[in-house]
mmCIF file of C-alpha atoms in Angstrom:
data_model
loop_
_atom_site.group_PDB
_atom_site.id
_atom_site.type_symbol
_atom_site.label_atom_id
_atom_site.label_comp_id
_atom_site.label_asym_id
_atom_site.label_seq_id
_atom_site.Cartn_x
_atom_site.Cartn_y
_atom_site.Cartn_z
ATOM 1 C CA MET T 20 -43.723 -47.385 35.040
ATOM 2 C CA MET T 21 -41.843 -43.967 34.389
ATOM 3 C CA SER T 22 -42.964 -41.045 33.493
ATOM 4 C CA ILE T 23 -41.627 -39.956 30.210
ATOM 5 C CA ASN T 24 -40.754 -36.485 29.118
ATOM 6 C CA ALA T 25 -40.137 -35.698 25.508
ATOM 7 C CA GLY T 26 -36.631 -36.029 24.355
ATOM 8 C CA VAL T 27 -36.504 -39.570 26.406
ATOM 9 C CA THR T 28 -35.815 -42.673 24.295
ATOM 10 C CA PRO T 29 -36.542 -46.051 25.071
ATOM 11 C CA SER T 30 -32.847 -46.923 25.808
ATOM 12 C CA MET T 31 -32.497 -43.909 28.389
ATOM 13 C CA VAL T 32 -35.611 -44.981 30.651
ATOM 14 C CA ASP T 33 -34.067 -48.945 30.336
ATOM 15 C CA TRP T 34 -30.575 -47.266 31.331
ATOM 16 C CA ILE T 35 -32.810 -45.416 34.097
ATOM 17 C CA ARG T 36 -34.290 -48.412 35.387
ATOM 18 C CA ARG T 37 -31.168 -50.174 35.850
ATOM 19 C CA GLN T 38 -30.243 -47.834 38.137
ATOM 20 C CA ALA T 39 -32.593 -47.339 39.694
ATOM 21 C CA SER T 40 -33.649 -50.883 40.540
ATOM 22 C CA ASP T 41 -34.393 -50.638 43.985
ATOM 23 C CA GLN T 42 -36.906 -47.930 43.747
ATOM 24 C CA VAL T 43 -40.195 -48.266 45.061
ATOM 25 C CA GLY T 44 -43.244 -47.228 42.627
ATOM 26 C CA ASP T 45 -42.385 -44.501 39.295
ATOM 27 C CA VAL T 46 -38.737 -42.681 38.923
ATOM 28 C CA PRO T 47 -39.725 -38.933 37.698
ATOM 29 C CA ILE T 48 -37.581 -37.586 35.012
ATOM 30 C CA VAL T 49 -37.371 -34.515 34.453
ATOM 31 C CA VAL T 50 -35.047 -32.488 31.471
ATOM 32 C CA ALA T 51 -33.807 -29.830 32.572
ATOM 33 C CA ARG T 52 -34.866 -27.207 29.504
ATOM 34 C CA HIS T 53 -33.553 -23.919 31.773
ATOM 35 C CA ALA T 54 -30.226 -23.491 33.173
ATOM 36 C CA TRP T 55 -31.769 -23.099 36.849
ATOM 37 C CA ASP T 56 -32.407 -26.396 36.711
ATOM 38 C CA ARG T 57 -28.812 -27.001 34.889
ATOM 39 C CA PHE T 58 -26.970 -25.168 37.642
ATOM 40 C CA TRP T 59 -28.489 -27.087 40.292
ATOM 41 C CA GLY T 60 -28.666 -30.189 38.418
ATOM 42 C CA LEU T 61 -29.767 -33.196 41.251
ATOM 43 C CA MET T 62 -27.704 -31.162 44.091
ATOM 44 C CA ARG T 63 -30.750 -30.463 45.371
ATOM 45 C CA CYS T 64 -32.914 -32.699 48.040
ATOM 46 C CA ARG T 65 -36.401 -33.016 45.918
ATOM 47 C CA ASP T 66 -38.590 -36.500 44.469
ATOM 48 C CA THR T 67 -36.980 -36.059 40.770
ATOM 49 C CA THR T 68 -34.832 -38.833 41.205
ATOM 50 C CA ALA T 69 -33.525 -38.523 37.541
ATOM 51 C CA LEU T 70 -32.552 -35.887 35.440
ATOM 52 C CA VAL T 71 -31.651 -35.753 32.017
ATOM 53 C CA LEU T 72 -29.556 -32.408 30.383
ATOM 54 C CA PRO T 73 -29.947 -32.648 26.603
ATOM 55 C CA GLY T 74 -27.398 -31.047 24.447
ATOM 56 C CA CYS T 75 -24.680 -30.912 27.521
ATOM 57 C CA GLN T 76 -21.264 -33.110 26.941
ATOM 58 C CA ALA T 77 -19.944 -31.803 30.954
ATOM 59 C CA ILE T 78 -21.399 -32.800 34.674
ATOM 60 C CA HIS T 79 -19.773 -31.798 37.531
ATOM 61 C CA ARG T 80 -20.304 -32.327 41.728
ATOM 62 C CA TRP T 81 -20.079 -29.380 43.882
ATOM 63 C CA MET T 82 -21.537 -30.508 46.454
ATOM 64 C CA PRO T 83 -20.923 -33.085 48.792
ATOM 65 C CA THR T 84 -25.038 -34.137 49.110
ATOM 66 C CA GLY T 85 -25.097 -37.029 47.654
ATOM 67 C CA ALA T 86 -23.231 -39.714 44.869
ATOM 68 C CA PHE T 87 -25.114 -40.671 41.512
ATOM 69 C CA ARG T 88 -25.134 -41.824 38.325
ATOM 70 C CA PHE T 89 -24.046 -40.346 35.171
ATOM 71 C CA GLY T 90 -24.991 -41.027 31.686
ATOM 72 C CA PHE T 91 -23.560 -39.731 29.003
ATOM 73 C CA PHE T 92 -25.609 -40.364 25.450
ATOM 74 C CA ASP T 93 -25.078 -39.859 21.409
ATOM 75 C CA HIS T 94 -28.187 -38.778 19.631
ATOM 76 C CA GLU T 95 -30.033 -41.292 19.529
ATOM 77 C CA GLY T 96 -29.869 -42.414 22.663
ATOM 78 C CA ASN T 97 -27.141 -44.801 22.677
ATOM 79 C CA LEU T 98 -24.868 -45.002 26.368
ATOM 80 C CA ILE T 99 -21.422 -43.682 25.311
ATOM 81 C CA ARG T 100 -19.902 -43.698 28.895
ATOM 82 C CA GLU T 101 -21.741 -44.744 32.158
ATOM 83 C CA GLY T 102 -19.740 -43.972 36.056
ATOM 84 C CA SER T 103 -20.574 -42.818 39.896
ATOM 85 C CA SER T 104 -19.885 -39.251 41.162
ATOM 86 C CA SER T 105 -17.507 -38.451 43.297
ATOM 87 C CA PRO T 106 -17.043 -34.520 45.680
ATOM 88 C CA LEU T 107 -16.540 -32.727 43.276
ATOM 89 C CA GLY T 108 -15.968 -34.720 40.705
ATOM 90 C CA LEU T 109 -15.786 -32.865 37.363
ATOM 91 C CA TYR T 110 -16.738 -35.536 33.440
ATOM 92 C CA TRP T 111 -16.851 -34.839 30.104
ATOM 93 C CA GLU T 112 -17.149 -36.434 27.182
ATOM 94 C CA PRO T 113 -16.754 -34.868 23.435
ATOM 95 C CA ASP T 114 -18.804 -36.636 21.976
ATOM 96 C CA ALA T 115 -21.528 -36.879 24.234
ATOM 97 C CA ALA T 116 -25.139 -35.018 22.646
ATOM 98 C CA GLN T 117 -27.491 -35.450 26.064
ATOM 99 C CA VAL T 118 -26.663 -36.068 29.969
ATOM 100 C CA VAL T 119 -28.426 -38.508 32.366
ATOM 101 C CA GLU T 120 -27.783 -37.984 36.118
ATOM 102 C CA VAL T 121 -29.472 -40.729 38.693
ATOM 103 C CA ARG T 122 -29.440 -39.827 42.075
ATOM 104 C CA LEU T 123 -28.705 -43.184 44.259
ATOM 105 C CA GLY T 124 -30.187 -44.539 46.989
ATOM 106 C CA GLN T 125 -30.647 -42.664 49.895
ATOM 107 C CA GLY T 126 -28.903 -39.620 48.396
ATOM 108 C CA CYS T 127 -32.202 -37.159 48.371
ATOM 109 C CA ARG T 128 -32.560 -37.812 52.515
ATOM 110 C CA LYS T 129 -32.792 -35.098 54.150
ATOM 111 C CA PRO T 130 -29.202 -34.075 55.466
ATOM 112 C CA PRO T 131 -27.739 -34.263 59.006
ATOM 113 C CA GLU T 132 -28.564 -31.515 61.750
ATOM 114 C CA GLY T 133 -26.635 -28.654 61.639
ATOM 115 C CA PHE T 134 -25.042 -30.061 57.535
ATOM 116 C CA SER T 135 -26.455 -26.548 56.246
ATOM 117 C CA MET T 136 -24.918 -24.804 59.062
ATOM 118 C CA ILE T 137 -21.313 -26.253 58.685
ATOM 119 C CA GLU T 138 -21.792 -25.643 54.725
ATOM 120 C CA GLY T 139 -22.514 -21.949 54.855
ATOM 121 C CA LEU T 140 -19.853 -21.523 57.016
ATOM 122 C CA LEU T 141 -17.527 -23.181 54.505
ATOM 123 C CA MET T 142 -18.438 -20.582 51.509
ATOM 124 C CA LEU T 143 -18.709 -17.686 54.345
ATOM 125 C CA PRO T 144 -14.974 -16.683 54.063
ATOM 126 C CA LEU T 145 -15.554 -16.959 50.026
ATOM 127 C CA MET T 146 -18.242 -14.799 49.924
ATOM 128 C CA LEU T 147 -16.944 -12.117 52.464
ATOM 129 C CA MET T 148 -13.656 -12.559 50.070
ATOM 130 C CA LEU T 149 -16.191 -12.064 46.931
ATOM 131 C CA ALA T 150 -18.269 -8.813 48.928
ATOM 132 C CA LEU T 151 -15.140 -7.127 49.543
ATOM 133 C CA GLY T 152 -13.594 -7.304 45.725
ATOM 134 C CA LEU T 153 -17.140 -6.202 44.346
ATOM 135 C CA THR T 154 -16.942 -3.170 46.951
ATOM 136 C CA GLN T 155 -13.049 -2.318 46.136
ATOM 137 C CA LEU T 156 -13.851 -2.954 42.540
ATOM 138 C CA MET T 157 -17.273 -0.686 42.441
ATOM 139 C CA LEU T 158 -14.472 2.006 43.272
ATOM 140 C CA VAL T 159 -12.375 2.030 41.416
ATOM 141 C CA GLY T 160 -15.083 2.652 38.293
ATOM 142 C CA LEU T 161 -16.167 5.506 40.278
ATOM 143 C CA ALA T 162 -12.931 6.525 40.111
ATOM 144 C CA SER T 163 -12.485 5.654 36.596
ATOM 145 C CA LEU T 164 -14.610 8.063 35.745
ATOM 146 C CA ILE T 165 -13.661 10.947 37.980
ATOM 147 C CA VAL T 166 -10.218 10.736 36.831
ATOM 148 C CA GLN T 167 -12.111 10.488 32.801
ATOM 149 C CA TYR T 168 -14.260 14.794 34.232
ATOM 150 C CA ALA T 169 -10.442 15.630 34.874
ATOM 151 C CA ALA T 170 -8.579 14.764 32.158
ATOM 152 C CA SER T 171 -11.528 16.809 30.043
ATOM 153 C CA GLU T 172 -11.817 20.207 32.744
ATOM 154 C CA ALA T 173 -7.807 19.719 32.506
ATOM 155 C CA ALA T 174 -8.378 19.671 29.172
ATOM 156 C CA ARG T 175 -10.806 22.764 28.771
ATOM 157 C CA GLN T 176 -8.872 24.958 31.032
ATOM 158 C CA GLY T 177 -5.723 24.254 28.837
ATOM 159 C CA ALA T 178 -7.359 24.899 25.966
ATOM 160 C CA LEU T 179 -8.887 28.298 27.035
ATOM 161 C CA GLU T 180 -4.990 29.150 27.830
ATOM 162 C CA GLY T 181 -2.603 28.299 25.213
ATOM 163 C CA GLY T 182 -2.131 24.368 26.751
ATOM 164 C CA ARG T 183 0.116 26.723 29.733
ATOM 165 C CA ALA T 184 1.543 23.298 32.485
ATOM 166 C CA LEU T 185 -0.159 25.708 35.464
ATOM 167 C CA ALA T 186 -3.601 26.087 33.832
ATOM 168 C CA ILE T 187 -3.507 22.484 32.895
ATOM 169 C CA ASP T 188 -2.486 21.480 36.619
ATOM 170 C CA ARG T 189 -5.825 23.979 37.356
ATOM 171 C CA GLY T 190 -7.940 21.930 35.595
ATOM 172 C CA LEU T 191 -6.561 18.876 37.453
ATOM 173 C CA ALA T 192 -6.698 19.741 40.412
ATOM 174 C CA ARG T 193 -10.282 20.677 40.524
ATOM 175 C CA GLY T 194 -11.472 17.275 38.495
ATOM 176 C CA LEU T 195 -9.709 15.133 40.497
ATOM 177 C CA ALA T 196 -11.032 16.908 44.243
ATOM 178 C CA PRO T 197 -14.038 14.510 44.357
ATOM 179 C CA ILE T 198 -11.714 11.194 45.048
ATOM 180 C CA TRP T 199 -9.618 12.696 47.757
ATOM 181 C CA PHE T 200 -13.065 14.739 48.982
ATOM 182 C CA ASP T 201 -13.571 11.185 51.222
ATOM 183 C CA LEU T 202 -10.268 9.754 51.725
ATOM 184 C CA LYS T 203 -10.073 13.064 54.155
ATOM 185 C CA PRO T 204 -10.703 13.594 58.519
ATOM 186 C CA ALA T 205 -14.283 15.694 57.925
ATOM 187 C CA ALA T 206 -12.099 18.361 59.295
ATOM 188 C CA GLU T 207 -10.168 18.438 56.218
ATOM 189 C CA ARG T 208 -12.766 17.899 54.056
ATOM 190 C CA GLU T 209 -14.043 21.658 53.299
ATOM 191 C CA ALA T 210 -10.699 22.949 52.480
ATOM 192 C CA LEU T 211 -11.064 21.089 49.107
ATOM 193 C CA LEU T 212 -13.843 21.902 48.205
ATOM 194 C CA THR T 213 -11.789 25.108 47.650
ATOM 195 C CA VAL T 214 -10.262 26.224 45.083
ATOM 196 C CA ALA T 215 -6.744 26.985 46.703
ATOM 197 C CA GLY T 216 -7.287 23.172 49.534
ATOM 198 C CA ALA T 217 -7.584 21.126 46.007
ATOM 199 C CA ALA T 218 -4.327 22.793 44.407
ATOM 200 C CA GLY T 219 -3.347 21.861 47.583
ATOM 201 C CA ARG T 220 -3.725 18.258 47.555
ATOM 202 C CA TYR T 221 -2.658 18.166 43.601
ATOM 203 C CA ALA T 222 0.626 19.995 44.166
ATOM 204 C CA MET T 223 1.422 16.980 46.900
ATOM 205 C CA ALA T 224 -0.244 14.230 44.741
ATOM 206 C CA LYS T 225 2.037 14.859 41.378
ATOM 207 C CA ALA T 226 5.385 15.616 43.655
ATOM 208 C CA GLN T 227 4.756 12.602 45.560
ATOM 209 C CA GLY T 228 4.373 10.850 41.523
ATOM 210 C CA GLN T 229 0.990 9.677 42.075
ATOM 211 C CA ILE T 230 -0.056 11.950 38.994
ATOM 212 C CA THR T 231 1.406 12.037 35.775
ATOM 213 C CA TRP T 232 -0.067 14.554 32.612
ATOM 214 C CA SER T 233 1.070 14.450 28.807
ATOM 215 C CA ILE T 234 0.418 16.741 25.672
ATOM 216 C CA VAL T 235 -0.828 14.300 23.053
ATOM 217 C CA SER T 236 -1.524 16.985 20.465
ATOM 218 C CA PRO T 237 -0.710 19.343 18.570
ATOM 219 C CA THR T 238 2.768 17.325 18.464
ATOM 220 C CA ALA T 239 5.677 19.186 16.548
ATOM 221 C CA ALA T 240 4.377 17.972 13.151
ATOM 222 C CA THR T 241 1.144 19.870 13.828
ATOM 223 C CA PHE T 242 2.586 22.645 14.444
ATOM 224 C CA GLU T 243 4.937 22.972 11.209
ATOM 225 C CA ASP T 244 1.932 21.709 9.148
ATOM 226 C CA TRP T 245 -0.640 24.506 10.771
ATOM 227 C CA ALA T 246 1.121 27.518 12.456
ATOM 228 C CA HIS T 247 0.383 30.857 11.034
ATOM 229 C CA ALA T 248 3.444 31.729 8.713
ATOM 230 C CA GLY T 249 5.639 30.213 10.584
ATOM 231 C CA THR T 250 5.334 31.844 13.655
ATOM 232 C CA GLY T 251 4.882 28.557 15.992
ATOM 233 C CA VAL T 252 1.214 29.721 16.451
ATOM 234 C CA ILE T 253 -2.026 27.789 15.857
ATOM 235 C CA ARG T 254 -4.937 30.688 16.145
ATOM 236 C CA PRO T 255 -8.455 28.685 17.605
ATOM 237 C CA PRO T 256 -10.763 27.744 14.520
ATOM 238 C CA ALA T 257 -13.347 30.810 15.572
ATOM 239 C CA TRP T 258 -11.222 33.156 14.895
ATOM 240 C CA VAL T 259 -10.518 31.522 10.992
ATOM 241 C CA GLN T 260 -12.400 29.851 8.361
ATOM 242 C CA PRO T 261 -10.087 26.248 8.918
ATOM 243 C CA ASP T 262 -11.367 25.592 5.116
ATOM 244 C CA THR T 263 -9.600 27.986 3.524
ATOM 245 C CA ILE T 264 -6.376 26.576 5.182
ATOM 246 C CA VAL T 265 -3.017 24.675 3.248
ATOM 247 C CA PRO T 266 -0.440 22.811 5.077
ATOM 248 C CA SER T 267 3.180 23.382 4.333
ATOM 249 C CA SER T 268 3.672 20.212 4.244
ATOM 250 C CA GLY T 269 0.901 20.386 1.064
ATOM 251 C CA THR T 270 -2.170 18.085 1.169
ATOM 252 C CA VAL T 271 -2.824 14.250 1.409
ATOM 253 C CA ALA T 272 -6.240 13.734 1.425
ATOM 254 C CA ASN T 273 -9.646 16.082 2.302
ATOM 255 C CA ASP T 274 -12.026 15.317 5.119
ATOM 256 C CA ASP T 275 -15.127 17.088 4.743
ATOM 257 C CA GLY T 276 -13.517 20.028 2.859
ATOM 258 C CA LEU T 277 -10.669 20.142 5.488
ATOM 259 C CA ALA T 278 -7.301 19.434 3.747
ATOM 260 C CA ILE T 279 -5.277 17.035 5.515
ATOM 261 C CA GLY T 280 -1.802 18.018 6.158
ATOM 262 C CA ARG T 281 1.122 14.940 4.988
ATOM 263 C CA ARG T 282 3.192 15.495 7.751
ATOM 264 C CA SER T 283 0.558 15.860 10.644
ATOM 265 C CA GLN T 284 -1.645 13.561 9.159
ATOM 266 C CA VAL T 285 -4.150 15.067 10.991
ATOM 267 C CA HIS T 286 -6.618 18.572 8.817
ATOM 268 C CA TYR T 287 -7.088 22.126 11.006
ATOM 269 C CA ILE T 288 -9.703 21.629 13.563
ATOM 270 C CA ASP T 289 -7.642 18.389 14.965
ATOM 271 C CA ALA T 290 -4.418 20.782 14.774
ATOM 272 C CA ALA T 291 -6.377 23.132 16.741
ATOM 273 C CA SER T 292 -7.529 20.868 19.846
ATOM 274 C CA LEU T 293 -5.729 20.204 23.044
ATOM 275 C CA LYS T 294 -5.350 16.041 23.360
ATOM 276 C CA ILE T 295 -4.378 15.799 27.136
ATOM 277 C CA ARG T 296 -3.195 11.778 28.652
ATOM 278 C CA VAL T 297 -4.069 12.242 32.852
ATOM 279 C CA SER T 298 -2.063 9.547 34.655
ATOM 280 C CA VAL T 299 -3.649 9.430 38.408
ATOM 281 C CA GLY T 300 -2.729 6.683 41.083
ATOM 282 C CA VAL T 301 -5.770 5.937 43.145
ATOM 283 C CA PRO T 302 -5.661 4.215 46.571
ATOM 284 C CA LEU T 303 -7.453 0.714 46.511
ATOM 285 C CA ILE T 304 -8.435 1.493 50.598
ATOM 286 C CA VAL T 305 -11.214 -1.121 50.910
ATOM 287 C CA PRO T 306 -9.129 -4.499 53.405
ATOM 288 C CA VAL T 307 -8.274 -8.049 51.990
ATOM 289 C CA ALA T 308 -9.245 -6.801 48.962
ATOM 290 C CA GLY T 309 -7.032 -3.489 48.153
ATOM 291 C CA PRO T 310 -3.382 -5.023 48.777
ATOM 292 C CA ALA T 311 -4.699 -8.567 47.236
ATOM 293 C CA ILE T 312 -5.533 -7.203 43.931
ATOM 294 C CA ALA T 313 -1.997 -5.317 44.046
ATOM 295 C CA LYS T 314 -0.373 -8.098 44.212
ATOM 296 C CA ALA T 315 -2.012 -9.866 41.132
ATOM 297 C CA LEU T 316 -1.671 -7.338 39.658
ATOM 298 C CA ARG T 317 1.877 -6.545 40.652
ATOM 299 C CA VAL T 318 2.472 -10.829 39.327
ATOM 300 C CA ALA T 319 0.439 -9.892 36.333
ATOM 301 C CA GLN T 320 2.736 -6.840 35.318
ATOM 302 C CA GLY T 321 5.943 -8.619 36.123
ATOM 303 C CA CYS T 322 7.487 -6.204 38.735
ATOM 304 C CA GLY T 323 10.037 -7.427 41.414
ATOM 305 C CA SER T 324 10.362 -6.102 44.731
ATOM 306 C CA VAL T 325 13.062 -3.608 43.138
ATOM 307 C CA ASP T 326 10.923 -2.931 40.144
ATOM 308 C CA PHE T 327 11.105 1.615 39.563
ATOM 309 C CA ARG T 328 8.650 1.709 37.105
ATOM 310 C CA ARG T 329 5.537 4.170 38.334
ATOM 311 C CA GLU T 330 2.745 1.191 38.114
ATOM 312 C CA CYS T 331 4.818 -1.357 40.313
ATOM 313 C CA LEU T 332 5.852 1.752 42.662
ATOM 314 C CA LEU T 333 2.092 2.299 42.849
ATOM 315 C CA LEU T 334 1.366 -0.681 43.483
ATOM 316 C CA SER T 335 3.621 -1.381 46.283
ATOM 317 C CA GLY T 336 2.247 1.670 48.069
ATOM 318 C CA ARG T 337 5.741 3.993 47.945
ATOM 319 C CA LEU T 338 4.276 6.420 46.511
ATOM 320 C CA ALA T 339 1.578 7.012 49.155
ATOM 321 C CA PHE T 340 1.388 9.825 51.602
ATOM 322 C CA GLY T 341 2.146 8.403 54.982
ATOM 323 C CA PRO T 342 1.567 4.511 55.785
ATOM 324 C CA PRO T 343 2.162 2.808 52.455
ATOM 325 C CA THR T 344 -1.181 2.083 50.970
ATOM 326 C CA PRO T 345 -1.287 -0.208 46.928
ATOM 327 C CA MET T 346 -2.805 1.777 44.293
ATOM 328 C CA ILE T 347 -3.854 1.285 41.204
ATOM 329 C CA GLY T 348 -3.233 3.484 37.436
ATOM 330 C CA LEU T 349 -5.745 4.743 36.102
ATOM 331 C CA SER T 350 -5.468 6.560 32.268
ATOM 332 C CA ALA T 351 -7.764 8.928 30.429
ATOM 333 C CA THR T 352 -7.123 11.274 27.558
ATOM 334 C CA GLY T 353 -9.108 14.560 27.404
ATOM 335 C CA ILE T 354 -10.143 16.682 24.935
ATOM 336 C CA SER T 355 -10.579 20.195 24.342
ATOM 337 C CA ILE T 356 -11.175 23.057 21.492
ATOM 338 C CA ALA T 357 -8.523 25.432 21.289
ATOM 339 C CA GLN T 358 -10.023 29.078 22.761
ATOM 340 C CA SER T 359 -6.630 30.899 22.344
ATOM 341 C CA PRO T 360 -4.051 30.813 19.996
ATOM 342 C CA LEU T 361 -1.977 27.565 20.639
ATOM 343 C CA LEU T 362 2.311 28.522 21.009
ATOM 344 C CA ALA T 363 4.796 25.733 20.571
ATOM 345 C CA ALA T 364 7.005 27.537 22.199
ATOM 346 C CA THR T 365 4.731 27.800 25.576
ATOM 347 C CA LEU T 366 3.217 24.536 24.910
ATOM 348 C CA GLY T 367 3.227 22.717 28.320
ATOM 349 C CA ARG T 368 5.072 25.025 29.704
#
């Protein structure tokens, strides 16, 4: 006699009985209703000798803990295909509605002594590489937050000083200090906390090509539309009434009462905002995982052995200080409303 679950048809029970004809006693049937049961299947050693996978069209045998017979069934419970598993086998039947797995004979006996240790040793390098990779990805994620913060600092500092390059550099140096802090010996860390120390480290990285920035807006068209009386100066919104200013190229539309310039396609508030795009090379410092990620990215980006694109130079470690250290380029955008006049002649200079 077999214990039958809901959803198991008589034809499926007959098929299970034929596969387990040498089984002494009942053959329990379990329906895998949860993801955990689906994942493990019959790979675990347990009393269950028959497992039903509803709504399934593919099965696998990913651990060598015993062979089993499988059968693919349609919605009415009719057998479509059957077979025996092989190590690391993957089986797929597109017309199936459910699958039944039946462990063969002694498949659920306790493995030989030491078998679990061998499996663990085989999986250890993979698990170690996975842990190192996750560590490197978490560090890159942390660095991306710092780069975003630095871009915002650069935009704020630039907006205070008319978008001048020295002001933007000061803001970036202050914002990027946490990235370099943990890469320095303890004796040099305190220096990075000072303005001069952060500026010095920033200057070295910028000269090496690890850091680049550019002004996204205002553009030349923005100055043509919104500069005050043809002076090449965009005054801060706090100094004027933005809803009363008309672009020189004419109005193409209105946004909440603010005219949008035909040539620049922005209104005055956006025109008087400093928007900066920053790119920073962040070292991939985790052993094994860092170089492996860099190599994969080089292949993905089509970097050759002699490639002078900045992203390829970063990944190859040619822009690092001292020994070559692969880096990944992280980009971020910062924006801030101008607090002082923006001059076309000195913007970004």
